[in-house]
Each structure stands twice: as structure tokens, then as C-alpha cells.
Amino acid sequence: MNLGTRAILYTARKWKKTLLLFCLLLSITTLVLSGLAISDAQEEQAEELRGTTGTSFTVSRNTATGGWGNGGNGSYSTQEYLTSDMMEKIVAVDGIEGYNASIRTILCLSDVNGQWLEQLEPTGHSMVDCQFYSYSCINSEYHSLFLSGALEMCDGEMLAPSFDNGIIISKEIADKHGLHVGDTIQAVNDPFSNDKTKELKIVGLFEVVADKTDERNNFNEASYYDYANNAFVSETTMKALLENYEDVGYASADFFVNDPEQLEGIIQQVQKITSINWNNFIITANDEVYERVSSSISDTGTLVTTLIVLITVVSMVLIILILSMSIRSRKKEMGILLAVGIEKPAVILQYTIETLLIAVAAFPLAYLSSKQVAGMLGTLFGKTAESVIVTTQHFTLVATLGAILLIAAVLISCIPAMRLKPKEILSQME
Amino acid sequence: MMHSKTKRNEVVSMNIIELKNVGYAYENKRKVLKAINLSLEEGKMYAILGSSGCGKTTLLSLMGGLDSPSDGQIFYEGKNIEKAGLSAHRKNNVAFIFQSYNLIDYLTPKENVALTSKLPPQPILERVGLTEEESRRNVLKLSGGQQQRVAIARALASDAKVILADEPTGNLDEDTAAEIANILKECAHQMNKCVVIVTHSNELAKQADEVLRLHRGEMKMLDRLNQSGRSGCYTEIVLQTYKAFNR
Ligand SMILES: Nc1ncnc2c1ncn2[C@@H]1O[C@H](COP(=O)(O)OP(=O)(O)OP(=O)(O)O)[C@@H](O)[C@H]1O
Ligand SMILES: [Mg+2]
């Protein structure tokens, strides 16, 4: 009788032991597979976070180092402004995804016939009600109101740097006046001066996502204007509307980086641009949100990893204990096998095959069961069930390592008995 | 090969196992066996007698290659068994029968017999008196006598020329013991094996061709029967010598 046959007969006839080991392997492997899937979901979440938290740095005038002048409204800083030229130099640094700088003004909007549009909740004074709080954008996608998620596009498109004569208004205002994407309206900075009136095409509509009942979120804190009364135009449009006023440049600009981890390095690169006098400008990193979220995410990551390691170690100890107990109880058998001339390596191989036979059944089943429970377990770690996926790579990894660990466990369990001479094994059991 | 020859120069039989000055001591202890010299032949059944703890089991384990002697050498067909490998010696040359049967509990009698043998197990099991149905049961569901028969069948099924039995009838009733003794005797005489039995039973010793006694680590030959003289007078001789020795 060969050792393979003996292994199969043992596994089949000592079915209670087989079942115990099978259940143990099944549950451990299921847990470890789920753990791996959760840890991967974790990694993915962290990666996604890097791409979406919109980490940026702001370059602004340093009024502390500039001089001060006096004008009609009191003293003002004479510090230089950020020019388009400077901003283009900065954005050319590797790793910067885009930037935005805004000029805020109040524009009066009317339809093509010159009929003033009305704010969402009009006061009854037409010259007040037609005032809309407006921003110019180099790229509206990077405007802080869109990035923060307070506003969201619901129709049309964003204002790209190349876009001219376009405007984005809120869906509520558009609905109120029967306007749609593609319609034309008119805008003027100050209707009582000789400021130019421009015809602008509505390129997009936004929705206010912030909670309507939450006053603080629903209103632009800086202006007390309802977000629905905001409007966005391109940089060139704004400059044309304000052509009667001096173009000084921007007080500050926001630059967005692809990978929050790189932020510090990028800022250092930016500071090396010699054509900009860095004595006149301050760079501020805006990565508190990323730091906060990512540290909580990496905490969960460490927890998941610790749990996987813990489960694996504890279960290995458990399996080694069970196997050593089982092999100790098989001393008599080992003595007999040795007495009839079967060699020690063949006996160890038989025990190894028995264990692997159980693993061959338990591992694939664990793959299937982990697919069922991984999602559920993932929700305990703040993952969505759909994001926790047990892949075939996980399975291959666990099956290979599992097999190696099991073989090691059998070998370790066999050491005490294998050091004995056959006579000692036989006399010990009598 | 070692041949022992008579004066008339004809080959009578062959020493299959030879012990030369074999001594054995368990770790840090007194010598259990002292310089044992022994030659055992094929076709004969030997009985080894001796008081409890005198080293019979130890001696048998050494002959069977379960352990190696502290001093001296053991030869099988003229070759030192340690040089040829103890595991190979156990596999090819000797077969054990133990007092506690030592069957593998997850195998049936048939499978136990087939453990190291390619012979069909059923005829052998039938020869030692097991039915077909009994041969398919779990060995633990057999009586002690039946289990011992399985153990004997396992020894018979192997090609081994030497059968080493340690108190094979120790746990059995008189009738079964007598039957087992007969089977073992047949083994020696009909299958030309060398059967060595360690026993406390005089009944069993009576069946042997030669009776040896182990005392204080030394071996004494009590009786040797010549080829023609296997007879009733044997019993008397054994008993007398046995009594004389015990005095
Ligand atoms: N593993 C061991 N370690 C130390 N001493 C041992 C060991 N096994 C046996 N002995 C001692 O060696 C001596 C011989 O033991 P052995 O088992 O050979 O005796 P025995 O003649 O078979 O006795 P019994 O008739 O009771 O079976 C005894 O004194 C015993 O205590
Ligand atoms: Mg003994």
C-alpha cells in the first residue's frame, strides 16, 4: 500500500478530525481572503482620495512686505499683484493639474431684450434685484465653490480657459426666467456708467448642492448672496466688462496638484522660479482636509493589516497545536509504520498529503465563501460592500502561502516524534 | 553466507541471524544486555524465556533493527544490519508481532496485511482463521485473538524470513494461544522462516525447537532438539532444566 492510499484512507475514515481541520481552514482562509480584499479596497480608497480631495496651494500677495498708500477709501497696500505671466510660469511646474484665480464683481444681468433678470427672492427694487454676485474664472472647474462641492454642474459645461463670452448661472435663476443652455443674455458691470454691455451665451447651469435649510451653507458667507444668485464668467469676458477700470492682476491664485503627497516638493519647485520675487508673495498649502482624511484612512489601513497578521498568526498557532496533538496521538501508528520498514520521510509525507488534501477542498470553498462575506466584513471597516472584492490573485496568494505554512506546520509537529528511534516510539506507547 | 556444517560435511541449515558480543545499555544506566552471542537458523522456532525486565524486548528490538546495540554487531545473512540500513532491514528481512497487536486503526485487516505486501491478503487472513466479513471490518471491532491473527497474517504476508514475536499470546486465552502457537510453528517448519518468540508461557515454549533463557543480561541455551527428536520428552526436559535454572 502506498502512502497516498494511506493518506486518503486516513482522511476519509478519521472524518471527525478531517472535518475539524476542514472547518478551521475554511474559516481562517475566508477571513484572510476577506482581509486582503478589505485591505485592497482600503488602498483604492486612499488612492481615490489623493485624486479627489483637491489639494492645492495658494499664492497671494504679501501685504506685509509691500508698501502702503492712501486713497479715497483709506490706506491700501501697494504690493505687486499676480500677473497672468507669473501664473503661467507656476502652472508649468510638474505635477500641477490646473489653477484658478478670480475677480469678484457684481454684474447686472438682463435678457436679450434688455429686460432685467431678477434674483431668486426679489426685494421689489429692480436695480437691486438684477445684481448677481459674479466671479471670473480662468478655469471654473477649479473654482473653490465647485471644488468644495457647494455647487454642482447639472447642465452644459464648465468654463475652460479658452472660453469667451460664456456665462454659468444657477438652474433656479434659469428656470425662473425660462432660460436654457445655449440662450443668450446680457451683462453689464455698472449700468449707470459707460461700462460696456456684453451679450453672453449660457454655457452651463449649476445646482446648489448645499443643504437648502442650512443658512450657513446655502449662502455665500463673503457676500450674503444666496448661492443661486451667483454667476461665473471667463477671465477675458470679465476683463472686457471691466475695461474702464485698471487691470492690476490678481491678489491670489489657487494651484491644484495631482498627488497630495507631492505637494511639498511642488511648492519647493515653485519657489525656485527666479522671475518671481518671492519676497512679495506668500505660498500657503491647503492640505488639511487631505491630511485629516488620509490619516484616518491610514489608521484603518494599519488596523486591517494588523488584523490580517493577527488572524494568520493565531490560526497558524492553532493549526500547529491541533496538528501536533493529532500527530502525538498517532505515535503508535508511526511506530508500527516504522517497524514494518516504512521510512520516516514517507510517514511525514503521508501526514503532509493528508493535510493538503483537506486544504485542497477548503481553499476553493473559502474563495467562494469569502466572496459572500468579504463585503459584509468590509462595512465594519467603513468600506462599501461593492468595493471589497476578493480576486483570483488574492486566492493564489493565500493558497500558495497557506500550503507552505501548512507543510511547515506538519513538519514542526513531526519534529518531536521524528527525533525518536522506532524502539523509543513503540516503548513510549506501551 | 554463513553455513554451519556437520562433521559429515553436509549443509544442515543456515544461520540467518547472528549476534556477536551484543551489549545494550539505556542512557546512563546499567547494561541490560551483556555480550550476547547467538545464531538463529531458518526453519526453526525459538522461544526466549526470562524474568520480567531482563531485557527480552530489548533484545528482540535489536534483532529487528528498531534500535542499534551499544556494543557488538548483528548480522543478517552474514551482513551487518547497520551497514545495510536498519530501515531496509525492517522492511525486507524481519516482521514483528507484538503483544499489543499493533495494527493500524484506520485500516481494515486486509489493508493492514497489504501494508507492506503485494500478495493478495484474503487467503493469508483465511489461513490464520479470519472470515471474509471479518477481514473487511475495522480492526478495532475484532476480538484480541482476531487482532493478533491479523498481526500474524501481516507478518506472514511480508517476504521477511525472520518473524520476531514479543509475547504474541500474552493477552489471549489458552485455546487461542495454542492455535497461534501452531500457526507460528507452521510458519517456521512449512514456510522455512526463522520464528523468534519472547514469552512467559511454558506452553508456548514447549512448541519451540529451541528454548533460550535470558538471565542477568546473558543468554543460556536450555534445550536444542535434533531434527528427528521433536517429541513429548521435550516437555519434561524443558521443565526440569527450567526448574534447575530457577533455583
Ligand atoms: N526506554 C527505556 N529507558 C530506560 N530503561 C529501559 C527502557 N526500556 C526498558 N528499560 C529497562 O531495560 C530493562 C529491560 O527491559 P525490557 O523491556 O527489554 O524487558 P523485558 O524482558 O521485555 O520485560 P517484560 O517481560 O516485562 O516485557 C528493564 O529493566 C527496563 O526497566
Ligand atoms: Mg517485554
XYZ file of C-alpha atoms and ligand atoms in Angstrom:
709
model
C 0.000 0.000 0.000
C 1.496 3.365 -0.949
C 1.471 6.422 1.220
C -1.034 8.233 -0.973
C -3.590 5.490 -0.401
C -2.913 5.576 3.328
C -3.358 9.357 3.341
C -6.706 9.112 1.550
C -7.945 6.302 3.798
C -6.942 8.206 6.920
C -8.632 11.398 5.756
C -11.815 9.555 4.867
C -12.042 7.278 7.903
C -10.970 9.766 10.564
C -13.637 12.078 9.222
C -14.210 13.901 12.506
C -10.624 15.092 12.612
C -10.819 15.860 8.912
C -13.977 17.876 9.435
C -12.463 19.835 12.311
C -9.392 20.794 10.333
C -11.522 21.499 7.277
C -13.787 23.913 9.158
C -10.810 25.582 10.756
C -9.023 26.035 7.441
C -12.219 27.180 5.761
C -12.939 29.898 8.304
C -9.353 31.085 8.592
C -8.859 31.234 4.837
C -12.179 33.028 4.422
C -11.125 35.612 6.987
C -7.693 36.113 5.481
C -9.095 36.411 1.940
C -11.678 38.925 3.146
C -8.948 40.790 4.989
C -6.873 41.045 1.831
C -9.857 42.288 -0.141
C -10.630 44.881 2.533
C -7.027 45.966 2.587
C -7.106 46.398 -1.192
C -10.338 48.374 -1.002
C -8.544 50.465 1.592
C -5.650 51.103 -0.757
C -8.018 52.014 -3.553
C -9.921 54.392 -1.328
C -6.691 56.061 -0.305
C -5.652 56.404 -3.938
C -9.008 57.807 -4.913
C -8.759 60.247 -2.067
C -5.426 61.512 -3.311
C -7.079 62.322 -6.619
C -10.244 63.928 -5.286
C -9.511 65.972 -2.219
C -8.300 68.787 -4.448
C -5.173 69.545 -2.555
C -3.851 72.906 -3.583
C -1.609 75.755 -2.641
C -2.426 79.412 -2.796
C -0.062 82.101 -3.958
C -1.056 85.518 -2.622
C 0.341 88.990 -2.320
C 2.404 89.518 0.768
C 0.943 92.779 2.040
C 3.313 92.709 4.976
C 6.344 93.314 2.803
C 4.765 95.804 0.389
C 4.372 99.489 0.967
C 1.124 101.242 1.846
C -0.605 104.097 0.065
C -3.594 106.305 0.841
C -6.675 106.693 -1.307
C -10.325 107.630 -1.074
C -11.248 104.568 0.957
C -8.303 104.712 3.324
C -4.926 103.066 3.144
C -4.150 100.273 0.721
C -1.198 98.013 0.051
C 1.000 98.938 -2.829
C 2.352 95.355 -3.073
C 2.513 93.984 -6.602
C -0.270 91.732 -7.926
C -0.046 88.300 -9.516
C 0.039 88.571 -13.277
C -1.086 86.020 -15.870
C 2.543 85.678 -16.817
C 3.544 84.641 -13.308
C 0.664 82.207 -13.035
C 1.606 80.533 -16.306
C 5.165 80.102 -15.067
C 3.910 78.491 -11.883
C 1.464 76.184 -13.609
C 4.300 74.941 -15.836
C 5.851 73.173 -12.826
C 5.438 69.381 -12.999
C 2.590 67.907 -11.019
C 0.268 70.911 -11.167
C -3.016 69.935 -12.674
C -4.660 73.303 -13.065
C -5.213 76.652 -11.427
C -7.733 79.350 -10.913
C -7.815 82.969 -9.962
C -10.920 85.025 -9.709
C -12.042 88.610 -9.874
C -15.276 89.190 -7.993
C -17.730 91.830 -9.010
C -21.436 92.397 -9.118
C -22.896 92.145 -12.602
C -26.335 93.280 -13.660
C -27.945 90.672 -15.906
C -30.734 91.159 -18.409
C -32.343 89.140 -21.187
C -31.599 89.862 -24.881
C -34.339 92.482 -24.916
C -32.766 94.406 -22.030
C -35.373 93.228 -19.522
C -33.568 92.884 -16.155
C -33.396 89.390 -14.669
C -34.499 89.016 -11.079
C -32.742 87.414 -8.106
C -34.310 84.348 -6.562
C -36.107 86.284 -3.834
C -36.595 89.786 -5.236
C -36.862 92.818 -2.998
C -39.043 94.725 -5.458
C -36.310 97.223 -6.378
C -35.414 96.241 -9.939
C -31.947 97.821 -9.809
C -31.098 95.777 -6.704
C -32.813 92.616 -7.843
C -30.846 92.443 -11.106
C -27.482 92.281 -9.292
C -25.722 88.974 -9.418
C -22.576 88.180 -7.472
C -20.133 87.139 -10.186
C -16.746 85.545 -10.414
C -14.363 85.460 -13.316
C -12.661 82.115 -13.741
C -9.574 81.011 -15.543
C -10.985 77.530 -15.190
C -14.321 77.303 -13.390
C -13.685 73.623 -12.649
C -11.117 74.777 -10.090
C -13.286 77.419 -8.538
C -13.470 76.779 -4.814
C -17.289 76.674 -4.803
C -17.288 73.833 -7.337
C -14.345 72.047 -5.749
C -15.827 72.167 -2.290
C -18.981 70.619 -3.697
C -21.229 73.520 -2.663
C -22.199 73.885 -6.308
C -22.502 71.212 -8.916
C -22.973 71.438 -12.676
C -26.294 69.995 -13.776
C -26.345 71.039 -17.414
C -23.919 72.313 -20.076
C -20.229 72.592 -19.396
C -17.589 74.295 -17.311
C -15.757 77.429 -18.425
C -12.439 76.373 -19.864
C -9.591 78.949 -20.119
C -10.217 79.285 -23.858
C -13.897 80.061 -23.430
C -15.084 83.530 -24.252
C -18.476 85.241 -23.966
C -19.925 82.480 -21.863
C -21.682 82.522 -18.519
C -22.739 79.948 -15.982
C -25.812 80.741 -13.880
C -27.887 78.684 -11.475
C -30.605 76.362 -12.666
C -33.051 78.121 -10.353
C -32.488 81.500 -11.982
C -32.642 79.929 -15.451
C -35.914 78.177 -14.594
C -37.317 81.354 -13.105
C -36.794 83.177 -16.411
C -37.361 80.303 -18.822
C -33.706 80.270 -19.872
C -31.764 77.258 -21.147
C -28.219 76.301 -22.021
C -27.437 77.975 -25.377
C -29.658 81.004 -24.719
C -28.089 84.459 -24.749
C -28.335 87.062 -22.001
C -26.688 90.417 -21.396
C -24.331 91.547 -18.642
C -23.032 94.927 -17.530
C -20.881 95.942 -14.584
C -22.457 99.316 -13.830
C -25.493 100.266 -15.941
C -25.229 103.869 -14.731
C -21.761 104.411 -16.173
C -20.498 103.955 -19.677
C -19.461 100.363 -18.867
C -19.824 98.024 -21.812
C -22.789 95.681 -22.068
C -21.857 92.263 -23.438
C -24.003 89.517 -24.867
C -23.132 86.212 -23.193
C -24.207 82.714 -24.050
C -25.340 80.478 -21.203
C -22.851 77.575 -21.381
C -23.838 75.778 -18.214
C -26.195 75.642 -15.267
C -25.324 74.728 -11.709
C -27.304 73.419 -8.808
C -26.777 74.382 -5.202
C -25.952 71.148 -3.505
C -25.530 72.623 -0.045
C -28.435 71.978 2.261
C -31.221 74.433 1.476
C -32.325 74.627 5.068
C -28.822 75.298 6.309
C -28.472 79.067 6.025
C -24.769 78.993 6.586
C -24.196 76.507 3.778
C -26.699 77.978 1.413
C -25.300 81.446 1.427
C -22.055 82.826 0.261
C -20.595 83.875 3.563
C -18.402 86.526 1.966
C -21.313 88.289 0.305
C -24.541 87.094 1.939
C -25.723 86.369 -1.560
C -27.706 83.198 -1.975
C -25.529 80.820 -3.966
C -28.302 80.652 -6.550
C -27.619 84.302 -7.326
C -24.000 83.630 -8.225
C -22.695 83.728 -11.786
C -19.426 82.704 -13.396
C -17.788 84.188 -16.477
C -14.451 83.660 -18.140
C -11.393 85.806 -17.471
C -11.475 87.517 -20.888
C -15.168 88.293 -20.578
C -14.625 89.858 -17.169
C -11.715 91.931 -18.482
C -13.872 93.178 -21.350
C -16.694 94.099 -18.972
C -14.234 95.942 -16.721
C -12.262 97.622 -19.481
C -12.892 101.065 -17.913
C -11.000 100.001 -14.795
C -7.301 99.436 -14.277
C -6.244 95.790 -14.699
C -3.967 95.232 -11.740
C -3.861 91.430 -11.827
C -4.863 89.033 -9.085
C -4.436 89.231 -5.345
C -4.162 85.473 -5.138
C -4.414 82.298 -7.200
C -5.034 78.642 -6.331
C -2.938 75.897 -7.896
C -4.109 72.288 -7.823
C -1.784 69.308 -7.656
C -2.421 65.746 -8.846
C -0.942 63.956 -5.889
C -1.281 65.425 -2.406
C 1.823 63.503 -1.346
C 3.832 65.633 -3.802
C 2.531 68.977 -2.571
C 5.567 69.926 -0.540
C 8.008 69.109 -3.330
C 5.985 71.056 -5.859
C 5.897 74.118 -3.618
C 9.678 73.902 -3.330
C 9.946 73.776 -7.144
C 7.648 76.796 -7.447
C 9.797 78.764 -5.031
C 12.760 78.174 -7.307
C 11.165 80.223 -10.101
C 13.556 83.168 -10.141
C 11.494 85.547 -12.308
C 9.023 85.916 -9.452
C 10.114 87.944 -6.460
C 9.115 85.586 -3.641
C 9.597 88.341 -1.146
C 6.349 89.799 -2.445
C 4.224 86.628 -2.384
C 3.231 84.028 0.164
C 2.590 80.379 -0.611
C 0.096 78.563 1.589
C -0.516 74.813 1.364
C -4.169 73.792 1.601
C -3.918 70.154 2.551
C -5.578 69.971 5.963
C -8.518 68.059 4.532
C -6.279 65.501 2.856
C -4.069 65.186 5.910
C -7.063 64.656 8.138
C -8.844 62.150 5.916
C -5.701 60.321 4.910
C -4.530 59.913 8.475
C -7.869 58.395 9.430
C -7.655 56.161 6.358
C -4.143 55.043 7.134
C -5.280 54.291 10.689
C -7.901 51.908 9.310
C -5.245 50.504 6.972
C -2.944 49.692 9.870
C -5.857 48.142 11.727
C -6.762 45.916 8.784
C -3.150 44.838 8.287
C -2.744 44.135 11.990
C -5.918 42.072 11.977
C -4.821 40.012 8.969
C -1.430 39.342 10.538
C -3.059 38.540 13.880
C -5.589 36.148 12.346
C -2.874 34.411 10.345
C -0.517 34.062 13.306
C -3.180 32.936 15.770
C -4.591 30.448 13.305
C -1.142 29.102 12.453
C -0.503 28.525 16.151
C -3.914 26.881 16.448
C -3.282 24.629 13.458
C 0.202 23.684 14.676
C -1.300 22.827 18.064
C -4.044 20.708 16.543
C -1.640 19.005 14.173
C 0.879 18.281 16.930
C -1.855 16.892 19.135
C -3.096 14.778 16.284
C 0.400 13.575 15.415
C 1.182 12.846 19.060
C -1.941 10.722 19.198
C -0.655 8.887 16.158
C 2.600 7.840 17.778
C 1.519 4.229 17.849
C 0.733 4.309 14.158
C 4.071 5.943 13.474
C 5.849 3.229 15.475
C 4.059 0.484 13.563
C 4.796 2.058 10.209
C 8.469 2.369 11.128
C 8.521 -1.207 12.475
C 7.256 -2.586 9.189
C 10.075 -0.782 7.420
C 8.360 2.350 6.128
C 10.836 5.206 6.313
C 10.353 8.385 8.319
C 10.223 10.715 5.298
C 7.417 8.587 3.836
C 5.460 8.892 7.083
C 5.923 12.678 7.167
C 4.943 12.880 3.518
C 1.785 10.910 4.258
C 0.819 13.361 7.041
C 1.596 16.286 4.751
C -0.583 14.886 1.981
C -3.441 14.316 4.436
C -3.313 17.966 5.483
C -3.002 19.216 1.919
C -5.945 17.046 0.837
C -8.112 18.930 3.310
C -6.652 22.244 2.166
C -7.425 21.417 -1.460
C -11.089 21.200 -0.513
C -11.105 24.063 1.995
C -9.260 26.701 -0.040
C -11.553 26.877 -3.084
C -14.590 26.808 -0.823
C -13.089 29.634 1.227
C -12.681 31.575 -2.023
C -16.398 31.231 -2.700
C -17.457 31.959 0.877
C -15.136 34.945 1.185
C -16.788 36.402 -1.897
C -20.014 36.279 0.121
C -18.757 37.611 3.451
C -15.937 39.989 2.441
C -18.348 42.780 1.525
C -20.195 42.396 4.804
C -16.965 42.415 6.805
C -15.779 45.408 4.791
C -18.668 47.529 6.004
C -17.292 47.072 9.534
C -14.223 48.962 8.367
C -16.155 51.687 6.640
C -15.902 50.223 3.162
C -18.834 49.844 0.829
C -19.673 46.191 0.202
C -19.172 46.632 -3.554
C -15.654 47.988 -3.157
C -14.456 44.874 -1.301
C -13.637 42.327 -3.992
C -11.866 39.006 -3.481
C -9.775 38.449 -6.602
C -8.125 35.343 -8.028
C -4.786 36.959 -7.175
C -5.801 37.017 -3.515
C -6.737 33.369 -3.832
C -3.463 32.359 -5.479
C -1.510 34.223 -2.830
C -3.436 32.728 0.085
C -3.460 29.224 -1.402
C 0.289 29.240 -2.045
C 1.271 30.750 1.288
C -1.333 28.629 3.056
C 0.079 25.440 1.560
C 3.621 26.414 2.526
C 2.555 27.287 6.069
C 0.628 24.026 6.413
C 3.597 21.978 5.253
C 5.747 23.875 7.741
C 3.180 23.184 10.460
C 3.196 19.435 9.732
C 6.998 19.355 9.728
C 7.157 21.250 13.023
C 4.567 18.913 14.545
C 6.556 15.887 13.422
C 9.872 17.004 14.918
C 9.395 15.540 18.433
C 8.385 12.118 17.171
C 10.918 12.095 14.375
C 13.833 12.539 16.744
C 12.984 9.242 18.429
C 14.182 5.804 17.396
C 11.418 3.377 16.406
C 12.057 1.396 19.599
C 11.502 4.518 21.695
C 8.283 5.349 19.898
C 6.999 1.813 20.401
C 8.083 1.576 24.041
C 6.596 5.001 24.857
C 3.169 3.949 23.769
C 3.179 0.710 25.726
C 26.655 -16.625 3.559
C 27.346 -18.451 6.749
C 26.771 -22.126 6.712
C 27.005 -24.332 9.706
C 28.161 -27.741 8.687
C 28.070 -31.097 10.346
C 31.017 -33.366 10.608
C 29.726 -35.251 7.606
C 30.165 -32.059 5.671
C 26.575 -31.623 4.553
C 24.724 -28.359 4.764
C 22.139 -28.720 7.519
C 20.878 -25.201 7.798
C 21.918 -21.619 7.576
C 22.431 -19.015 10.278
C 20.159 -16.291 9.188
C 20.697 -14.034 12.209
C 23.886 -13.861 14.195
C 24.597 -11.750 17.239
C 28.213 -11.187 18.157
C 29.003 -9.812 21.621
C 25.876 -7.701 21.555
C 25.529 -5.417 24.530
C 22.957 -2.772 25.258
C 22.503 -0.085 27.871
C 19.768 2.503 28.072
C 21.075 6.007 28.528
C 23.281 6.344 31.654
C 22.143 3.012 33.034
C 23.457 -0.391 33.765
C 23.874 -2.816 30.950
C 20.624 -4.591 30.144
C 22.383 -6.948 27.749
C 25.973 -8.134 28.120
C 27.915 -9.705 25.268
C 25.192 -11.878 23.806
C 26.262 -14.399 21.190
C 23.531 -16.114 19.294
C 22.990 -17.848 15.974
C 19.496 -18.422 14.681
C 18.595 -20.642 11.763
C 15.876 -20.687 9.160
C 13.097 -23.237 9.538
C 13.146 -23.162 13.312
C 11.051 -21.704 16.051
C 12.885 -20.278 19.047
C 11.484 -19.322 22.398
C 13.198 -16.816 24.627
C 12.307 -17.058 28.300
C 13.334 -14.768 31.099
C 12.010 -12.902 34.066
C 10.273 -9.616 33.584
C 12.611 -6.713 32.900
C 15.552 -8.903 31.971
C 15.826 -7.416 28.508
C 13.864 -9.734 26.193
C 12.019 -6.992 24.386
C 15.242 -5.044 24.118
C 16.976 -7.992 22.520
C 14.156 -8.502 20.054
C 14.197 -4.821 19.074
C 17.898 -5.046 18.381
C 17.445 -8.113 16.176
C 14.632 -6.345 14.354
C 16.599 -3.161 13.772
C 14.326 -0.945 15.857
C 17.420 0.185 17.730
C 21.150 -0.363 17.430
C 23.270 -2.180 20.011
C 25.691 -0.289 22.246
C 28.343 -2.950 21.656
C 28.832 -5.797 19.216
C 27.263 -6.460 15.858
C 24.207 -8.124 14.430
C 24.423 -9.911 11.088
C 21.671 -10.865 8.719
C 22.763 -13.458 6.187
C 26.303 -12.500 7.043
C 25.866 -8.768 6.565
C 25.987 -6.241 9.340
C 22.434 -4.886 9.502
C 23.570 -1.403 10.442
C 25.730 -1.117 7.361
C 22.862 -2.226 5.140
C 20.473 0.181 6.867
C 18.094 -0.553 9.734
C 15.072 0.704 7.848
C 15.790 -1.641 4.946
C 16.385 -4.457 7.433
C 12.952 -3.854 8.978
C 11.343 -3.621 5.594
C 12.871 -6.652 3.910
C 14.227 -9.071 6.491
C 12.118 -9.076 9.631
C 8.480 -8.927 10.604
C 7.195 -8.084 14.092
C 4.314 -9.483 16.053
C 3.647 -7.545 19.269
C 1.790 -8.437 22.413
C -0.454 -5.403 21.859
C -1.109 -6.432 18.230
C -0.126 -3.001 16.882
C -2.486 -2.758 13.982
C -3.209 0.495 12.200
C -6.620 1.526 13.433
C -7.898 3.294 10.344
C -7.202 0.323 8.106
C -9.162 -2.923 7.749
C -7.452 -6.296 8.378
C -6.978 -6.647 4.631
C -5.351 -3.242 4.394
C -3.166 -3.924 7.422
C -1.893 -7.074 5.762
C -1.390 -5.237 2.486
C 0.600 -2.500 4.239
C 3.954 -3.756 3.010
C 2.957 -6.716 0.899
C 1.790 -7.104 -2.649
C 0.299 -10.562 -2.018
C -3.495 -10.810 -2.033
C -4.355 -10.511 1.691
C -7.543 -12.582 1.830
C -6.021 -16.107 1.502
C -3.475 -15.302 4.194
C -6.148 -13.967 6.531
C -8.225 -17.081 5.887
C -5.262 -19.219 6.687
C -4.969 -17.673 10.141
C -8.715 -18.122 10.568
C -10.440 -14.856 9.681
C -13.615 -14.866 7.610
C -14.117 -12.625 4.590
C -16.503 -10.418 6.570
C -14.094 -10.067 9.479
C -11.361 -9.112 7.049
C -13.329 -6.089 5.951
C -14.206 -4.759 9.416
C -12.408 -2.005 11.229
C -9.616 -3.773 13.134
C -10.778 -2.287 16.427
C -14.035 -4.185 16.039
C -12.229 -7.521 16.190
C -11.519 -9.541 19.326
C -7.987 -9.603 20.741
C -7.337 -13.051 19.293
C -8.612 -11.949 15.906
C -6.459 -8.856 16.005
C -3.415 -10.942 16.830
C -4.234 -13.214 13.877
C -4.271 -10.128 11.656
C -0.878 -9.154 13.039
C 0.412 -12.646 12.289
C -1.083 -12.515 8.806
C 0.710 -9.220 8.259
C 3.983 -10.853 9.304
C 3.329 -13.852 7.070
C 2.461 -11.712 4.088
C 5.795 -9.972 4.146
C 8.778 -11.554 2.428
C 10.694 -11.392 5.698
C 12.478 -14.601 6.601
C 12.582 -13.721 10.276
C 9.491 -13.304 12.403
C 10.023 -11.663 15.779
C 7.129 -12.096 18.177
C 7.054 -10.358 21.556
C 4.627 -12.220 23.835
C 2.226 -12.880 20.968
C -0.155 -14.834 23.178
C 0.197 -12.718 26.314
C -3.308 -11.290 26.021
C -5.039 -14.408 24.749
C -6.839 -17.345 26.325
C -5.221 -20.788 26.362
C -7.049 -22.215 23.350
C -6.406 -19.233 21.146
C -2.821 -19.128 22.359
C -2.370 -22.745 21.353
C -3.771 -22.035 17.913
C -1.497 -19.042 17.462
C 1.444 -21.168 18.560
C 0.515 -23.728 15.925
C 0.337 -21.142 13.215
C 3.740 -19.790 14.185
C 5.200 -23.264 14.255
C 3.827 -23.955 10.810
C 5.432 -20.757 9.667
C 8.802 -21.977 10.770
C 8.505 -25.524 9.568
C 6.468 -25.203 6.412
C 7.450 -21.762 5.197
C 11.038 -22.190 6.348
C 11.041 -18.993 8.374
C 13.029 -18.230 11.452
C 10.491 -17.527 14.205
C 11.663 -15.989 17.477
C 9.122 -15.817 20.280
C 9.590 -13.991 23.552
C 7.224 -15.487 26.079
C 6.441 -16.171 29.692
C 4.306 -19.135 28.716
C 5.727 -22.603 29.162
C 3.000 -23.964 26.937
C 4.243 -21.830 24.097
C 7.882 -22.572 24.903
C 7.121 -26.266 24.626
C 6.248 -25.805 20.989
C 9.635 -24.303 20.192
C 12.526 -26.143 18.595
C 14.940 -24.347 20.843
C 14.416 -22.633 24.138
C 16.742 -19.862 25.241
C 16.848 -18.152 28.549
C 17.964 -14.638 29.178
C 19.275 -14.049 32.653
C 21.156 -11.048 34.023
C 21.893 -9.919 30.512
C 23.319 -13.233 29.402
C 21.876 -15.913 27.170
C 21.682 -19.563 28.107
C 20.555 -22.302 25.772
C 18.089 -24.550 27.627
C 17.373 -27.127 25.054
C 18.062 -27.996 21.491
C 16.045 -30.665 19.782
C 17.629 -32.600 16.993
C 15.910 -32.919 13.692
C 14.306 -36.268 14.471
C 13.525 -35.797 18.101
C 10.640 -33.388 18.229
C 8.682 -35.337 20.799
C 6.878 -35.441 24.081
C 10.018 -35.898 26.143
C 10.745 -32.319 25.227
C 8.345 -31.014 27.792
C 9.985 -32.851 30.599
C 13.447 -31.712 29.641
C 12.331 -28.129 29.499
C 10.618 -28.227 32.817
C 13.479 -29.908 34.544
C 16.039 -27.544 33.178
C 13.810 -24.637 33.810
C 13.420 -25.601 37.468
C 17.119 -26.245 37.794
C 17.860 -22.826 36.383
C 15.469 -21.033 38.644
C 16.958 -22.467 41.780
N 13.303 3.300 27.264
C 13.935 2.795 28.333
N 14.780 3.571 29.071
C 15.429 3.102 30.129
N 15.329 1.838 30.557
C 14.519 0.991 29.901
C 13.768 1.444 28.737
N 13.054 0.394 28.280
C 13.330 -0.640 29.101
N 14.206 -0.288 30.055
C 14.749 -1.160 31.116
O 15.513 -2.152 30.489
C 15.294 -3.397 31.101
C 14.842 -4.407 30.065
O 13.600 -4.029 29.533
P 12.780 -4.948 28.538
O 11.552 -4.217 28.106
O 13.688 -5.401 27.483
O 12.392 -6.145 29.467
P 11.544 -7.452 29.137
O 12.455 -8.591 29.364
O 10.916 -7.344 27.820
O 10.441 -7.413 30.279
P 8.923 -7.912 30.201
O 8.979 -9.406 30.306
O 8.305 -7.329 31.431
O 8.357 -7.438 28.955
C 14.270 -3.157 32.191
O 14.962 -3.074 33.447
C 13.652 -1.854 31.850
O 13.326 -1.149 33.036
Mg 8.929 -7.145 27.078
